Amino acid sequence: FLNSIRMSPFGKYHKIMQEKNSLAVGITFVTVITISLLGVFFEPGYLKSILSMFSGSITGGEIRKNITQSSSADSFLGKSFVTFVKYQLLPFISLVFLLKNRKRKIVMLAVVVMSMLLLSSEFRRGPLLFYTISLVVLYITNTVGFKKGAFLKYIYAISILITLMILMTYFLGRSQGLSFEMFFYELLYRLIFSQSQTGTYVFQIFPLSMPYQDGFSYLQNLPSFITGIDSGSLALEIFKIVHGRDGGASFSPFSEGYANFGIIGVCGIAIVLSGMLLSIDHRGKKMTIQTMEKCFYIYCLTSVIPSLAMGSIVGPVINILVIRLLIFLIRVLNFSLYSIKTNLKYLEQTHH
């Protein structure tokens, strides 16, 4: 996938079609948005719950629990696929579409608003946070740069990011009954300490209380990554051992490597991560003027790499492969459209 364009039968057309793929990108974006919207309309009772939230009878956190609990995994046909498309493909293709339409301000605003609403529809702060950071990076690298007066634009972009996170916390209902000072203290504690606290117990639990997983936990993480519902992963088991209740532990790939193979697993994960980061960085240096490669690099920096510090390595690896596959399919679609257009021109010239 990393070298798909070079290995493909249409490699010789690469320079011609390099940036003339707006139609293919547009078709892909509309398809992804449509699939994501289906999840909103097909989720039983979702729209009614949103209205109840604004009336104060229910919180966003309760809506999230109802949607993501294991009993709602099959609330409508194809929910896993819709969830996968929304959280794994929408952020990336949205960046590409924005960059392709950077001169159309109204279109850009509509795309950002729609993408943010969809990514926050299940009241998960992570996807919205990473997407907003990617927008800030895209804005800075393509608009602000290091020009005179750019400092205020940096502050403007970061202020929007902080405001969105505060609003998300409020709608989740986690600020109820807290003073203004305690609200910010809880938010900072969640971001700096609590996010990684539970995962540190992995080094105490294995192998004294639980045997090494021997790679089984990586298979356990596949269903939760695809469906977005954590119903039987190692993170769920660790959280229950430590806190005695349901929840998900956030631990790094190093902790997971230790839980599976001990110290050897820690060393192995270090090698794998080094290879991944080197590949991403190497790809970034070669992206030149290719829009999709720029967005892939930004997406990896703002979404994939941070997620490596917050959970299993399975999700980020699959995410990278899926994005590379999507880029390949967009290029195939673009080649097909280019071939059709060329043949029509040829037929028209022959007819005349």
mmCIF file of C-alpha atoms in Angstrom:
data_model
loop_
_atom_site.group_PDB
_atom_site.id
_atom_site.type_symbol
_atom_site.label_atom_id
_atom_site.label_comp_id
_atom_site.label_asym_id
_atom_site.label_seq_id
_atom_site.Cartn_x
_atom_site.Cartn_y
_atom_site.Cartn_z
ATOM 1 C CA PHE A 1 0.000 0.000 0.000
ATOM 2 C CA LEU A 2 2.852 2.418 0.821
ATOM 3 C CA ASN A 3 4.092 2.193 -2.764
ATOM 4 C CA SER A 4 0.739 1.476 -4.414
ATOM 5 C CA ILE A 5 1.048 4.114 -7.120
ATOM 6 C CA ARG A 6 4.446 2.815 -8.262
ATOM 7 C CA MET A 7 3.356 -0.821 -8.389
ATOM 8 C CA SER A 8 0.091 -0.083 -10.143
ATOM 9 C CA PRO A 9 -0.513 -0.456 -13.901
ATOM 10 C CA PHE A 10 -1.277 3.271 -14.156
ATOM 11 C CA GLY A 11 2.038 4.453 -12.691
ATOM 12 C CA LYS A 12 3.013 6.177 -15.961
ATOM 13 C CA TYR A 13 -0.043 8.443 -15.640
ATOM 14 C CA HIS A 14 0.984 9.538 -12.130
ATOM 15 C CA LYS A 15 2.417 12.936 -13.102
ATOM 16 C CA ILE A 16 -0.598 13.752 -15.273
ATOM 17 C CA MET A 17 -3.150 12.831 -12.616
ATOM 18 C CA GLN A 18 -1.158 13.794 -9.536
ATOM 19 C CA GLU A 19 -3.359 16.726 -8.558
ATOM 20 C CA LYS A 20 -6.251 16.277 -11.006
ATOM 21 C CA ASN A 21 -8.203 14.009 -8.700
ATOM 22 C CA SER A 22 -10.727 16.428 -7.197
ATOM 23 C CA LEU A 23 -13.694 14.508 -8.609
ATOM 24 C CA ALA A 24 -12.453 11.173 -7.231
ATOM 25 C CA VAL A 25 -11.833 12.768 -3.819
ATOM 26 C CA GLY A 26 -15.276 14.393 -3.893
ATOM 27 C CA ILE A 27 -17.019 11.100 -4.707
ATOM 28 C CA THR A 28 -15.136 9.357 -1.890
ATOM 29 C CA PHE A 29 -15.923 12.123 0.604
ATOM 30 C CA VAL A 30 -19.645 12.131 -0.219
ATOM 31 C CA THR A 31 -19.733 8.322 0.101
ATOM 32 C CA VAL A 32 -18.024 8.378 3.519
ATOM 33 C CA ILE A 33 -20.261 11.208 4.792
ATOM 34 C CA THR A 34 -23.395 9.400 3.594
ATOM 35 C CA ILE A 35 -22.421 6.153 5.324
ATOM 36 C CA SER A 36 -21.625 8.060 8.542
ATOM 37 C CA LEU A 37 -24.985 9.845 8.456
ATOM 38 C CA LEU A 38 -26.808 6.528 8.145
ATOM 39 C CA GLY A 39 -25.578 5.628 11.623
ATOM 40 C CA VAL A 40 -27.222 8.741 13.079
ATOM 41 C CA PHE A 41 -30.609 8.071 11.497
ATOM 42 C CA PHE A 42 -30.646 4.283 11.961
ATOM 43 C CA GLU A 43 -29.599 4.231 15.632
ATOM 44 C CA PRO A 44 -32.842 3.478 17.545
ATOM 45 C CA GLY A 45 -33.984 6.419 19.691
ATOM 46 C CA TYR A 46 -30.856 8.484 19.044
ATOM 47 C CA LEU A 47 -32.508 11.677 17.771
ATOM 48 C CA LYS A 48 -35.045 11.532 20.591
ATOM 49 C CA SER A 49 -32.199 11.199 23.125
ATOM 50 C CA ILE A 50 -30.466 14.281 21.687
ATOM 51 C CA LEU A 51 -33.629 16.334 22.175
ATOM 52 C CA SER A 52 -33.897 15.004 25.744
ATOM 53 C CA MET A 53 -30.289 16.048 26.393
ATOM 54 C CA PHE A 54 -30.994 19.656 25.455
ATOM 55 C CA SER A 55 -34.028 19.622 27.756
ATOM 56 C CA GLY A 56 -31.766 18.463 30.604
ATOM 57 C CA SER A 57 -33.352 15.051 31.241
ATOM 58 C CA ILE A 58 -30.305 13.069 30.040
ATOM 59 C CA THR A 59 -26.563 13.662 29.642
ATOM 60 C CA GLY A 60 -24.269 12.988 26.721
ATOM 61 C CA GLY A 61 -22.439 10.412 28.835
ATOM 62 C CA GLU A 62 -25.639 8.402 29.220
ATOM 63 C CA ILE A 63 -26.291 8.560 25.473
ATOM 64 C CA ARG A 64 -22.772 7.306 24.861
ATOM 65 C CA LYS A 65 -23.263 4.350 27.211
ATOM 66 C CA ASN A 66 -26.515 3.397 25.489
ATOM 67 C CA ILE A 67 -24.899 3.465 22.052
ATOM 68 C CA THR A 68 -21.572 1.785 22.850
ATOM 69 C CA GLN A 69 -22.630 -0.929 25.300
ATOM 70 C CA SER A 70 -22.233 -4.487 24.008
ATOM 71 C CA SER A 71 -26.014 -5.070 23.882
ATOM 72 C CA SER A 72 -26.355 -2.343 21.217
ATOM 73 C CA ALA A 73 -23.689 -3.793 18.892
ATOM 74 C CA ASP A 74 -26.392 -4.992 16.493
ATOM 75 C CA SER A 75 -28.939 -2.225 17.022
ATOM 76 C CA PHE A 76 -29.125 -1.868 13.227
ATOM 77 C CA LEU A 77 -27.724 -3.816 10.284
ATOM 78 C CA GLY A 78 -24.165 -2.811 9.413
ATOM 79 C CA LYS A 79 -23.494 -0.753 12.557
ATOM 80 C CA SER A 80 -19.925 -2.047 12.855
ATOM 81 C CA PHE A 81 -19.165 -1.026 9.271
ATOM 82 C CA VAL A 82 -20.706 2.438 9.751
ATOM 83 C CA THR A 83 -18.713 2.974 12.969
ATOM 84 C CA PHE A 84 -15.522 1.845 11.264
ATOM 85 C CA VAL A 85 -16.012 4.213 8.313
ATOM 86 C CA LYS A 86 -16.926 7.168 10.518
ATOM 87 C CA TYR A 87 -13.984 6.985 12.900
ATOM 88 C CA GLN A 88 -11.267 5.574 10.617
ATOM 89 C CA LEU A 89 -11.946 7.128 7.198
ATOM 90 C CA LEU A 90 -13.921 10.339 7.743
ATOM 91 C CA PRO A 91 -11.167 12.374 9.513
ATOM 92 C CA PHE A 92 -8.622 11.655 6.768
ATOM 93 C CA ILE A 93 -10.840 12.126 3.709
ATOM 94 C CA SER A 94 -12.227 15.303 5.281
ATOM 95 C CA LEU A 95 -8.700 16.773 5.436
ATOM 96 C CA VAL A 96 -8.086 15.876 1.788
ATOM 97 C CA PHE A 97 -11.409 17.395 0.699
ATOM 98 C CA LEU A 98 -10.692 20.583 2.659
ATOM 99 C CA LEU A 99 -7.290 20.987 1.045
ATOM 100 C CA LYS A 100 -8.794 20.405 -2.399
ATOM 101 C CA ASN A 101 -11.436 23.101 -1.762
ATOM 102 C CA ARG A 102 -9.309 25.560 0.235
ATOM 103 C CA LYS A 103 -10.474 28.493 -1.898
ATOM 104 C CA ARG A 104 -14.151 27.805 -1.210
ATOM 105 C CA LYS A 105 -14.715 29.153 2.295
ATOM 106 C CA ILE A 106 -18.399 28.192 2.579
ATOM 107 C CA VAL A 107 -17.685 24.631 1.472
ATOM 108 C CA MET A 108 -14.808 24.374 3.964
ATOM 109 C CA LEU A 109 -16.986 25.618 6.831
ATOM 110 C CA ALA A 110 -19.767 23.164 5.957
ATOM 111 C CA VAL A 111 -17.310 20.238 5.767
ATOM 112 C CA VAL A 112 -15.706 21.076 9.135
ATOM 113 C CA VAL A 113 -19.046 21.502 10.910
ATOM 114 C CA MET A 114 -20.517 18.319 9.437
ATOM 115 C CA SER A 115 -17.407 16.262 10.214
ATOM 116 C CA MET A 116 -17.244 17.536 13.793
ATOM 117 C CA LEU A 117 -20.907 16.807 14.411
ATOM 118 C CA LEU A 118 -20.555 13.266 13.089
ATOM 119 C CA LEU A 119 -17.366 12.539 15.037
ATOM 120 C CA SER A 120 -18.957 13.813 18.251
ATOM 121 C CA SER A 121 -22.334 12.138 17.613
ATOM 122 C CA GLU A 122 -21.528 9.339 20.091
ATOM 123 C CA PHE A 123 -19.954 11.795 22.584
ATOM 124 C CA ARG A 124 -16.468 10.341 22.283
ATOM 125 C CA ARG A 125 -13.977 13.102 22.969
ATOM 126 C CA GLY A 126 -10.966 11.313 21.458
ATOM 127 C CA PRO A 127 -11.965 11.352 17.750
ATOM 128 C CA LEU A 128 -13.137 14.972 17.951
ATOM 129 C CA LEU A 129 -9.955 16.035 19.784
ATOM 130 C CA PHE A 130 -7.616 14.404 17.256
ATOM 131 C CA TYR A 131 -9.615 15.709 14.289
ATOM 132 C CA THR A 132 -9.571 19.256 15.668
ATOM 133 C CA ILE A 133 -5.808 19.069 16.232
ATOM 134 C CA SER A 134 -5.370 17.884 12.638
ATOM 135 C CA LEU A 135 -7.420 20.891 11.461
ATOM 136 C CA VAL A 136 -5.186 23.218 13.479
ATOM 137 C CA VAL A 137 -2.052 21.641 11.956
ATOM 138 C CA LEU A 138 -3.557 21.792 8.450
ATOM 139 C CA TYR A 139 -4.499 25.437 9.018
ATOM 140 C CA ILE A 140 -1.050 26.367 10.316
ATOM 141 C CA THR A 141 0.957 24.536 7.644
ATOM 142 C CA ASN A 142 -1.125 25.743 4.690
ATOM 143 C CA THR A 143 -2.348 29.185 5.800
ATOM 144 C CA VAL A 144 -0.428 30.629 8.713
ATOM 145 C CA GLY A 145 3.112 29.294 8.443
ATOM 146 C CA PHE A 146 5.629 31.681 9.993
ATOM 147 C CA LYS A 147 4.329 34.884 8.475
ATOM 148 C CA LYS A 148 4.174 38.206 10.266
ATOM 149 C CA GLY A 149 1.232 38.397 12.647
ATOM 150 C CA ALA A 150 0.836 34.620 12.691
ATOM 151 C CA PHE A 151 1.024 34.438 16.489
ATOM 152 C CA LEU A 152 -2.558 35.664 16.939
ATOM 153 C CA LYS A 153 -3.768 33.071 14.420
ATOM 154 C CA TYR A 154 -2.024 30.348 16.429
ATOM 155 C CA ILE A 155 -3.819 31.544 19.568
ATOM 156 C CA TYR A 156 -7.104 31.698 17.670
ATOM 157 C CA ALA A 157 -6.775 28.099 16.433
ATOM 158 C CA ILE A 158 -5.709 26.692 19.826
ATOM 159 C CA SER A 159 -8.496 28.596 21.619
ATOM 160 C CA ILE A 160 -11.079 26.901 19.385
ATOM 161 C CA LEU A 161 -9.555 23.530 20.283
ATOM 162 C CA ILE A 162 -9.739 24.193 24.039
ATOM 163 C CA THR A 163 -13.298 25.553 23.780
ATOM 164 C CA LEU A 164 -14.481 22.440 21.942
ATOM 165 C CA MET A 165 -13.011 20.140 24.578
ATOM 166 C CA ILE A 166 -14.649 22.112 27.409
ATOM 167 C CA LEU A 167 -18.026 21.985 25.644
ATOM 168 C CA MET A 168 -17.659 18.237 25.069
ATOM 169 C CA THR A 169 -16.878 17.697 28.758
ATOM 170 C CA TYR A 170 -19.942 19.742 29.706
ATOM 171 C CA PHE A 171 -22.297 17.774 27.444
ATOM 172 C CA LEU A 172 -20.911 14.495 28.764
ATOM 173 C CA GLY A 173 -22.175 15.568 32.189
ATOM 174 C CA ARG A 174 -18.784 15.205 33.890
ATOM 175 C CA SER A 175 -18.810 18.797 35.161
ATOM 176 C CA GLN A 176 -22.095 18.565 37.062
ATOM 177 C CA GLY A 177 -21.853 19.776 40.661
ATOM 178 C CA LEU A 178 -18.257 21.025 40.256
ATOM 179 C CA SER A 179 -16.982 24.542 40.820
ATOM 180 C CA PHE A 180 -15.113 26.345 38.059
ATOM 181 C CA GLU A 181 -11.719 25.586 39.678
ATOM 182 C CA MET A 182 -12.543 21.914 40.294
ATOM 183 C CA PHE A 183 -13.798 21.540 36.741
ATOM 184 C CA PHE A 184 -10.412 22.557 35.298
ATOM 185 C CA TYR A 185 -8.565 20.490 37.910
ATOM 186 C CA GLU A 186 -10.547 17.368 36.943
ATOM 187 C CA LEU A 187 -9.971 18.071 33.245
ATOM 188 C CA LEU A 188 -6.189 18.442 33.683
ATOM 189 C CA TYR A 189 -6.028 15.393 35.965
ATOM 190 C CA ARG A 190 -7.854 13.361 33.337
ATOM 191 C CA LEU A 191 -5.493 14.478 30.569
ATOM 192 C CA ILE A 192 -2.166 14.248 32.443
ATOM 193 C CA PHE A 193 -2.501 11.534 35.116
ATOM 194 C CA SER A 194 -5.671 9.457 34.918
ATOM 195 C CA GLN A 195 -5.248 8.628 31.224
ATOM 196 C CA SER A 196 -2.211 6.404 31.907
ATOM 197 C CA GLN A 197 -2.629 5.558 35.587
ATOM 198 C CA THR A 198 -4.478 2.254 35.239
ATOM 199 C CA GLY A 199 -2.104 0.938 32.588
ATOM 200 C CA THR A 200 0.863 1.089 34.971
ATOM 201 C CA TYR A 201 -0.685 -1.737 37.022
ATOM 202 C CA VAL A 202 0.016 -4.080 34.089
ATOM 203 C CA PHE A 203 3.606 -4.472 35.306
ATOM 204 C CA GLN A 204 2.324 -5.596 38.721
ATOM 205 C CA ILE A 205 -0.466 -7.872 37.496
ATOM 206 C CA PHE A 206 1.655 -9.884 35.040
ATOM 207 C CA PRO A 207 2.754 -12.584 35.645
ATOM 208 C CA LEU A 208 1.890 -12.648 39.375
ATOM 209 C CA SER A 209 -1.910 -12.444 39.106
ATOM 210 C CA MET A 210 -2.418 -13.301 35.428
ATOM 211 C CA PRO A 211 -0.299 -15.381 32.993
ATOM 212 C CA TYR A 212 1.346 -13.742 29.992
ATOM 213 C CA GLN A 213 -1.117 -13.473 27.085
ATOM 214 C CA ASP A 214 1.292 -14.797 24.407
ATOM 215 C CA GLY A 215 -0.222 -12.498 21.771
ATOM 216 C CA PHE A 216 -3.852 -13.372 22.483
ATOM 217 C CA SER A 217 -4.725 -9.831 23.605
ATOM 218 C CA TYR A 218 -3.950 -8.514 20.109
ATOM 219 C CA LEU A 219 -6.673 -10.772 18.706
ATOM 220 C CA GLN A 220 -9.002 -9.667 21.519
ATOM 221 C CA ASN A 221 -8.603 -6.034 20.461
ATOM 222 C CA LEU A 222 -9.726 -6.585 16.873
ATOM 223 C CA PRO A 223 -13.515 -6.691 17.535
ATOM 224 C CA SER A 224 -13.470 -3.578 19.746
ATOM 225 C CA PHE A 225 -11.467 -1.666 17.123
ATOM 226 C CA ILE A 226 -13.865 -2.562 14.307
ATOM 227 C CA THR A 227 -17.155 -2.166 16.201
ATOM 228 C CA GLY A 228 -16.142 0.607 18.600
ATOM 229 C CA ILE A 229 -17.589 -1.458 21.467
ATOM 230 C CA ASP A 230 -15.197 -2.844 24.079
ATOM 231 C CA SER A 231 -16.831 -6.110 25.131
ATOM 232 C CA GLY A 232 -13.915 -8.417 25.950
ATOM 233 C CA SER A 233 -10.473 -6.885 25.562
ATOM 234 C CA LEU A 234 -7.493 -6.955 27.903
ATOM 235 C CA ALA A 235 -8.091 -3.283 28.742
ATOM 236 C CA LEU A 236 -11.535 -4.180 30.084
ATOM 237 C CA GLU A 237 -10.127 -6.981 32.251
ATOM 238 C CA ILE A 238 -7.320 -4.809 33.692
ATOM 239 C CA PHE A 239 -9.716 -2.000 34.565
ATOM 240 C CA LYS A 240 -12.044 -4.395 36.370
ATOM 241 C CA ILE A 241 -9.163 -5.926 38.372
ATOM 242 C CA VAL A 242 -7.867 -2.506 39.456
ATOM 243 C CA HIS A 243 -11.136 -0.628 40.051
ATOM 244 C CA GLY A 244 -13.684 -3.404 40.513
ATOM 245 C CA ARG A 245 -16.080 -2.005 37.904
ATOM 246 C CA ASP A 246 -16.553 -1.863 34.140
ATOM 247 C CA GLY A 247 -14.363 0.487 32.146
ATOM 248 C CA GLY A 248 -11.424 0.628 29.777
ATOM 249 C CA ALA A 249 -7.787 0.919 30.848
ATOM 250 C CA SER A 250 -5.555 3.120 28.720
ATOM 251 C CA PHE A 251 -2.084 1.660 28.423
ATOM 252 C CA SER A 252 0.704 2.048 25.921
ATOM 253 C CA PRO A 253 1.873 -0.583 23.431
ATOM 254 C CA PHE A 254 4.841 -1.171 25.770
ATOM 255 C CA SER A 255 2.507 -2.201 28.589
ATOM 256 C CA GLU A 256 0.613 -4.460 26.204
ATOM 257 C CA GLY A 257 3.865 -5.929 24.919
ATOM 258 C CA TYR A 258 4.857 -6.746 28.505
ATOM 259 C CA ALA A 259 1.443 -8.289 29.207
ATOM 260 C CA ASN A 260 1.917 -10.601 26.216
ATOM 261 C CA PHE A 261 5.616 -11.507 26.180
ATOM 262 C CA GLY A 262 7.260 -9.878 29.194
ATOM 263 C CA ILE A 263 10.459 -7.858 28.734
ATOM 264 C CA ILE A 264 10.973 -9.401 25.286
ATOM 265 C CA GLY A 265 7.615 -7.917 24.271
ATOM 266 C CA VAL A 266 8.732 -4.443 25.389
ATOM 267 C CA CYS A 267 11.874 -4.713 23.242
ATOM 268 C CA GLY A 268 9.893 -6.078 20.280
ATOM 269 C CA ILE A 269 7.324 -3.262 20.432
ATOM 270 C CA ALA A 270 10.157 -0.708 20.502
ATOM 271 C CA ILE A 271 11.494 -2.138 17.232
ATOM 272 C CA VAL A 272 8.039 -2.191 15.593
ATOM 273 C CA LEU A 273 7.236 1.384 16.659
ATOM 274 C CA SER A 274 10.630 2.613 15.461
ATOM 275 C CA GLY A 275 9.941 1.098 12.042
ATOM 276 C CA MET A 276 6.456 2.633 11.888
ATOM 277 C CA LEU A 277 7.601 6.121 12.879
ATOM 278 C CA LEU A 278 10.566 5.957 10.498
ATOM 279 C CA SER A 279 8.251 4.939 7.652
ATOM 280 C CA ILE A 280 5.805 7.767 8.428
ATOM 281 C CA ASP A 281 8.632 10.322 8.643
ATOM 282 C CA HIS A 282 10.206 9.030 5.415
ATOM 283 C CA ARG A 283 6.819 9.279 3.704
ATOM 284 C CA GLY A 284 6.440 12.848 4.950
ATOM 285 C CA LYS A 285 9.748 13.929 3.417
ATOM 286 C CA LYS A 286 8.732 12.510 0.032
ATOM 287 C CA MET A 287 5.200 13.925 -0.045
ATOM 288 C CA THR A 288 6.240 17.007 -2.161
ATOM 289 C CA ILE A 289 3.012 18.517 -3.545
ATOM 290 C CA GLN A 290 0.724 15.506 -3.297
ATOM 291 C CA THR A 291 -2.391 16.523 -1.390
ATOM 292 C CA MET A 292 -3.302 13.042 -0.137
ATOM 293 C CA GLU A 293 0.243 12.395 1.083
ATOM 294 C CA LYS A 294 0.262 15.712 2.952
ATOM 295 C CA CYS A 295 -2.995 14.825 4.652
ATOM 296 C CA PHE A 296 -1.798 11.297 5.393
ATOM 297 C CA TYR A 297 1.296 12.712 7.110
ATOM 298 C CA ILE A 298 -0.765 15.203 9.140
ATOM 299 C CA TYR A 299 -3.305 12.489 10.028
ATOM 300 C CA CYS A 300 -0.549 10.178 11.250
ATOM 301 C CA LEU A 301 1.073 12.927 13.337
ATOM 302 C CA THR A 302 -2.162 14.073 14.969
ATOM 303 C CA SER A 303 -4.230 10.878 15.218
ATOM 304 C CA VAL A 304 -2.252 7.665 14.738
ATOM 305 C CA ILE A 305 0.876 8.470 16.766
ATOM 306 C CA PRO A 306 -1.034 9.861 19.819
ATOM 307 C CA SER A 307 -3.293 6.805 19.817
ATOM 308 C CA LEU A 308 -0.183 4.630 20.135
ATOM 309 C CA ALA A 309 0.393 6.168 23.567
ATOM 310 C CA MET A 310 -3.203 5.545 24.658
ATOM 311 C CA GLY A 311 -3.910 1.934 23.794
ATOM 312 C CA SER A 312 -3.184 -1.146 21.756
ATOM 313 C CA ILE A 313 -0.899 -1.077 18.736
ATOM 314 C CA VAL A 314 -3.508 -3.077 16.784
ATOM 315 C CA GLY A 315 -5.773 -0.096 16.067
ATOM 316 C CA PRO A 316 -3.103 2.309 14.716
ATOM 317 C CA VAL A 317 -1.520 -0.379 12.506
ATOM 318 C CA ILE A 318 -4.861 -1.333 10.958
ATOM 319 C CA ASN A 319 -5.770 2.345 10.660
ATOM 320 C CA ILE A 320 -2.618 3.064 8.636
ATOM 321 C CA LEU A 321 -3.234 0.099 6.330
ATOM 322 C CA VAL A 322 -6.881 1.099 5.796
ATOM 323 C CA ILE A 323 -5.931 4.702 4.955
ATOM 324 C CA ARG A 324 -3.290 3.496 2.497
ATOM 325 C CA LEU A 325 -5.902 1.224 0.915
ATOM 326 C CA LEU A 326 -8.305 4.172 0.652
ATOM 327 C CA ILE A 327 -5.616 6.277 -1.063
ATOM 328 C CA PHE A 328 -4.985 3.427 -3.482
ATOM 329 C CA LEU A 329 -8.723 3.094 -4.271
ATOM 330 C CA ILE A 330 -9.038 6.859 -4.835
ATOM 331 C CA ARG A 331 -6.170 6.639 -7.314
ATOM 332 C CA VAL A 332 -7.822 3.693 -9.049
ATOM 333 C CA LEU A 333 -11.087 5.657 -9.275
ATOM 334 C CA ASN A 334 -9.205 8.693 -10.546
ATOM 335 C CA PHE A 335 -7.470 6.584 -13.190
ATOM 336 C CA SER A 336 -10.826 5.149 -14.276
ATOM 337 C CA LEU A 337 -12.380 8.613 -14.582
ATOM 338 C CA TYR A 338 -9.306 9.858 -16.441
ATOM 339 C CA SER A 339 -9.487 6.912 -18.868
ATOM 340 C CA ILE A 340 -13.191 7.491 -19.530
ATOM 341 C CA LYS A 341 -12.598 11.189 -20.156
ATOM 342 C CA THR A 342 -9.668 10.461 -22.486
ATOM 343 C CA ASN A 343 -11.650 7.858 -24.455
ATOM 344 C CA LEU A 344 -14.621 10.199 -24.828
ATOM 345 C CA LYS A 345 -12.342 12.917 -26.176
ATOM 346 C CA TYR A 346 -10.788 10.461 -28.584
ATOM 347 C CA LEU A 347 -14.219 9.275 -29.805
ATOM 348 C CA GLU A 348 -15.354 12.870 -30.226
ATOM 349 C CA GLN A 349 -12.284 13.771 -32.276
ATOM 350 C CA THR A 350 -12.676 10.609 -34.398
ATOM 351 C CA HIS A 351 -16.353 11.387 -35.049
ATOM 352 C CA HIS A 352 -15.532 14.887 -36.232
#
